[in-house]
Amino acid sequence: MKISGAQMVCEAINLESVDFVFGYPGGAIMNVYDEIYKQDGFKHILTRHEQAAVHAADAYARVSGKVGVAMVTSGPGFTNAVTGIATAYTDSTPLVVISGQVPLALIGTDGFQEVDAVGISRSCTKHNYLVNDINELPRILKEAFYIAKSGRPGPVLVDIPKDITSEIAEFKYPDSVNIPTYKPSYNGNNRQIKKAVDAILEAKKPLLYIGGGTVLSNAYQDVREFATLTGIPAVETLMARGVMGDSNELLIGMLGMHGSYAANMAMSEADLIISLGARFDDRVTGKLSEFAKYADIIHIDIDPANIGKIVDVDYPIVGDVRTVVEKITDSIKDKIKPQRYEVWRDILKRYNEVHPLTFEDSNDVIKPQWAIKRVGELIGEKATITSDVGQHQMWAAQFYPFDRPRQWINSGGLGTMGFGLPAAIGAKVADSEKIVVNVTGDGSILMNVQELVTASEYKIPVINVILNNHFLGMVRQWQTFFYDKRYSETDLSYQPNWKKLAEACGGIGYDVTTKEEFDAAIKDSIEKNQVSFVNVAVDRFENVLPMVPAGGALYNMMLEYKER
Amino acid sequence: MQKVRRVISVVVQNEAQVLARVSGLFAGRGYNIDSLTVASIPNSDMSHITIVTRGSQRVIEQITKQLHKIIPVYKVVEHSSMVEKEMVLIKFPLNENVNIANIQALFEAYNGSIVNASDKMIIAMAADESKRIDHCVEAASIYKPIEVVRSGVVAMERQ
Ligand SMILES: Cc1ncc(C[n+]2csc(CCOP(=O)(O)OP(=O)(O)O)c2C)c(N)n1
């Protein structure tokens, strides 16, 4: 079959069973958009900014487990997409980004809307291609999808010069890929696994340290089963919230800078850390020389480069979390009783009783933590929660009762403000049965606020709960703690009219100052089934606690803030 | 942690961007490059990149692992002891102070010779281990060289 390059792109997307593509057209990608118009496979969602297209595709991938696809034009279209690509890269999301490029003959001439897309994206993509021969396009598209989703997932850019999209050539989409230089290993070395099993059998205070890789490898049931079978308690990273499930007694909590006291103490006192798809991020470890000082470390990760990068590892296992956990479970099944760690679990339970995650509620003003808990009570497991970046993100991670992985979608690694609303759109498109709530701040929401229009146009009802503190709250908190309250450029007292803003874009707005109004707004918003802003006036000076000050040891947590 | 010198030999698929991917990795992650050489491997679609770097044990390990992650990288060899050689070309002015026979003798000591001569200058070449090339360059300095060009290291596993 002879078809054009533009048709090849559409064919490949359909053959990969991607049902939604997010994008924004422009000169260099117009041939592809012409084919999108003609085809009746995937649906295209026109976001109002390329960054948002990539975030939406990213969240679509995180919720569905499929590869997300975003499409942009050359030059500014591509550079707008870079923040989205970097966000996906840091959180290992499988993504294929198709960008238009100036015609081959113009490359290198500083042509109109020419930028070196592969050069710019080299360090924030898993791999990228500049197509320079139509005959290679089918193979490249196939490889792009394969590389994006295999091994440690990540975004792959395919940059296609305009003339290649109009050229005609034979199209046969390959059934399989053969990249001799790329062979991810999934199985884990059996000898290493055996050693790890022996270490687990020896340990007195073992701890599961669960990271985002567990979500990516769809391992949550295996991990829960392993934990139940052995009675080994678990802590979750920001990226892994939902893996154990909120009601699971073995879940001690989230660890890290704003993790719970008990989770961080568990890390500090354990004698064996079993790391599952986690990468020892600095927001998790705190001061490295004090991190997990008494523990041997089993590190299970599909990316060998993660192992031994930050901490020395005693039992390195390169492999897929799910496959390796299955193997470990198999060989440990009959050898271990959950009673063995009862004392250890009691210690951790006690820590949770002494210093639980908590806040002081008020009847005069809505506390942001209350709002999160309330959404949990009102919607619970029926919700997919997305978030932006800042205090609201941490409170959502701390206080929402997550039941399952892929329920919590946030930019954990890059911390990209502006992620939340487009991510909510992608999340809703991927699983429309769920009620999608974007927990956001009055700073972050403005960074992709134009997506209100997208949500209205396509009738994608997402609820944006704006925890409005009239501050860039997280930065303000650092200024309070570490900069003697010099609130340099963080006061957001000058505000838009949120209700009118939502309405102007075809949504609904609610201004909320009391708990009753909050409940009413959430309920009404669910009922009306329309994109909404729930603008919640919250306590301006609330701080996210507890906190491990940057560079401090995990066990040295600031549990409360005392006015000096 | 103590820094060590390492020669890393990388076999890559011959394709656009591959050198940029490798050198960009070093730049982006703050790794050091002492020297870098590239040449295609005969009768194949692969190239050989040899990099001399310096770093703590942890950094060296990261470098090899990160190199492995680059999709068109086929093989990464990192050994503390490889057979390694470097070449140097040195240009000397010809005048009454210069004794060609002495220069010839010097370069012979470093597996080299005089490779070009004109009425105004001569060019000598040496090929040896990097450390010995350092010595050679130092020894040659008394003849007031006009230009020194080193090739960077190429290396091969012993086994
Ligand atoms: C794109 C981007 N710019 C700047 C920052 C730095 N930053 C982190 S949190 C934050 C404040 C966010 O304020 P807001 O969205 O109102 O949330 P709050 O902390 O008040 O809940 C800023 C500016 C960032 N993470 N991302």
PDB file of C-alpha atoms in Angstrom, chain A residues 118 122 126-128 147 152 180-182 303-305 307-312, chain B residues 13 15 17 20-21 29 46 58 61-62 65-66 68-74:
ATOM      1  CA  VAL A 118      15.976  16.775  18.551  1.00  0.00           C
ATOM      2  CA  ARG A 122      17.732  15.131  23.670  1.00  0.00           C
ATOM      3  CA  LYS A 126      14.018   8.595  26.269  1.00  0.00           C
ATOM      4  CA  HIS A 127      14.846   8.723  22.579  1.00  0.00           C
ATOM      5  CA  ASN A 128      14.149  11.000  19.640  1.00  0.00           C
ATOM      6  CA  ILE A 147      10.596   2.378  23.146  1.00  0.00           C
ATOM      7  CA  ARG A 152      11.522   2.131  31.903  1.00  0.00           C
ATOM      8  CA  PRO A 180      19.942  -4.751  18.647  1.00  0.00           C
ATOM      9  CA  THR A 181      21.181  -2.019  20.964  1.00  0.00           C
ATOM     10  CA  TYR A 182      18.041  -1.909  23.120  1.00  0.00           C
ATOM     11  CA  ASP A 303      16.554   0.910  35.024  1.00  0.00           C
ATOM     12  CA  PRO A 304      20.028  -0.255  36.060  1.00  0.00           C
ATOM     13  CA  ALA A 305      21.189   3.353  36.192  1.00  0.00           C
ATOM     14  CA  ILE A 307      20.586   1.332  41.147  1.00  0.00           C
ATOM     15  CA  GLY A 308      23.544   2.605  43.118  1.00  0.00           C
ATOM     16  CA  LYS A 309      23.071   6.125  41.770  1.00  0.00           C
ATOM     17  CA  ILE A 310      22.272   7.747  45.112  1.00  0.00           C
ATOM     18  CA  VAL A 311      22.885   5.118  47.788  1.00  0.00           C
ATOM     19  CA  ASP A 312      24.989   1.997  47.975  1.00  0.00           C
TER      20      ASP A 312
ATOM     21  CA  GLN B  13      25.275   2.343  15.951  1.00  0.00           C
ATOM     22  CA  GLU B  15      23.618   7.146  12.953  1.00  0.00           C
ATOM     23  CA  GLN B  17      23.106  12.450  16.507  1.00  0.00           C
ATOM     24  CA  ALA B  20      25.835  14.386  20.340  1.00  0.00           C
ATOM     25  CA  ARG B  21      23.928  11.934  22.509  1.00  0.00           C
ATOM     26  CA  ARG B  29      25.273  15.389  33.870  1.00  0.00           C
ATOM     27  CA  MET B  46      29.085   0.666  14.102  1.00  0.00           C
ATOM     28  CA  ARG B  58      30.134   5.991  41.806  1.00  0.00           C
ATOM     29  CA  GLU B  61      29.624   3.492  37.332  1.00  0.00           C
ATOM     30  CA  GLN B  62      26.869   6.004  36.551  1.00  0.00           C
ATOM     31  CA  LYS B  65      25.115   2.857  33.034  1.00  0.00           C
ATOM     32  CA  GLN B  66      23.878   6.105  31.549  1.00  0.00           C
ATOM     33  CA  HIS B  68      24.073   2.031  28.168  1.00  0.00           C
ATOM     34  CA  LYS B  69      20.703   3.750  28.325  1.00  0.00           C
ATOM     35  CA  ILE B  70      21.340   5.665  25.116  1.00  0.00           C
ATOM     36  CA  ILE B  71      19.349   3.686  22.589  1.00  0.00           C
ATOM     37  CA  PRO B  72      21.974   3.416  19.793  1.00  0.00           C
ATOM     38  CA  VAL B  73      24.718   2.392  22.235  1.00  0.00           C
ATOM     39  CA  TYR B  74      25.598  -1.240  21.668  1.00  0.00           C
TER      40      TYR B  74
END
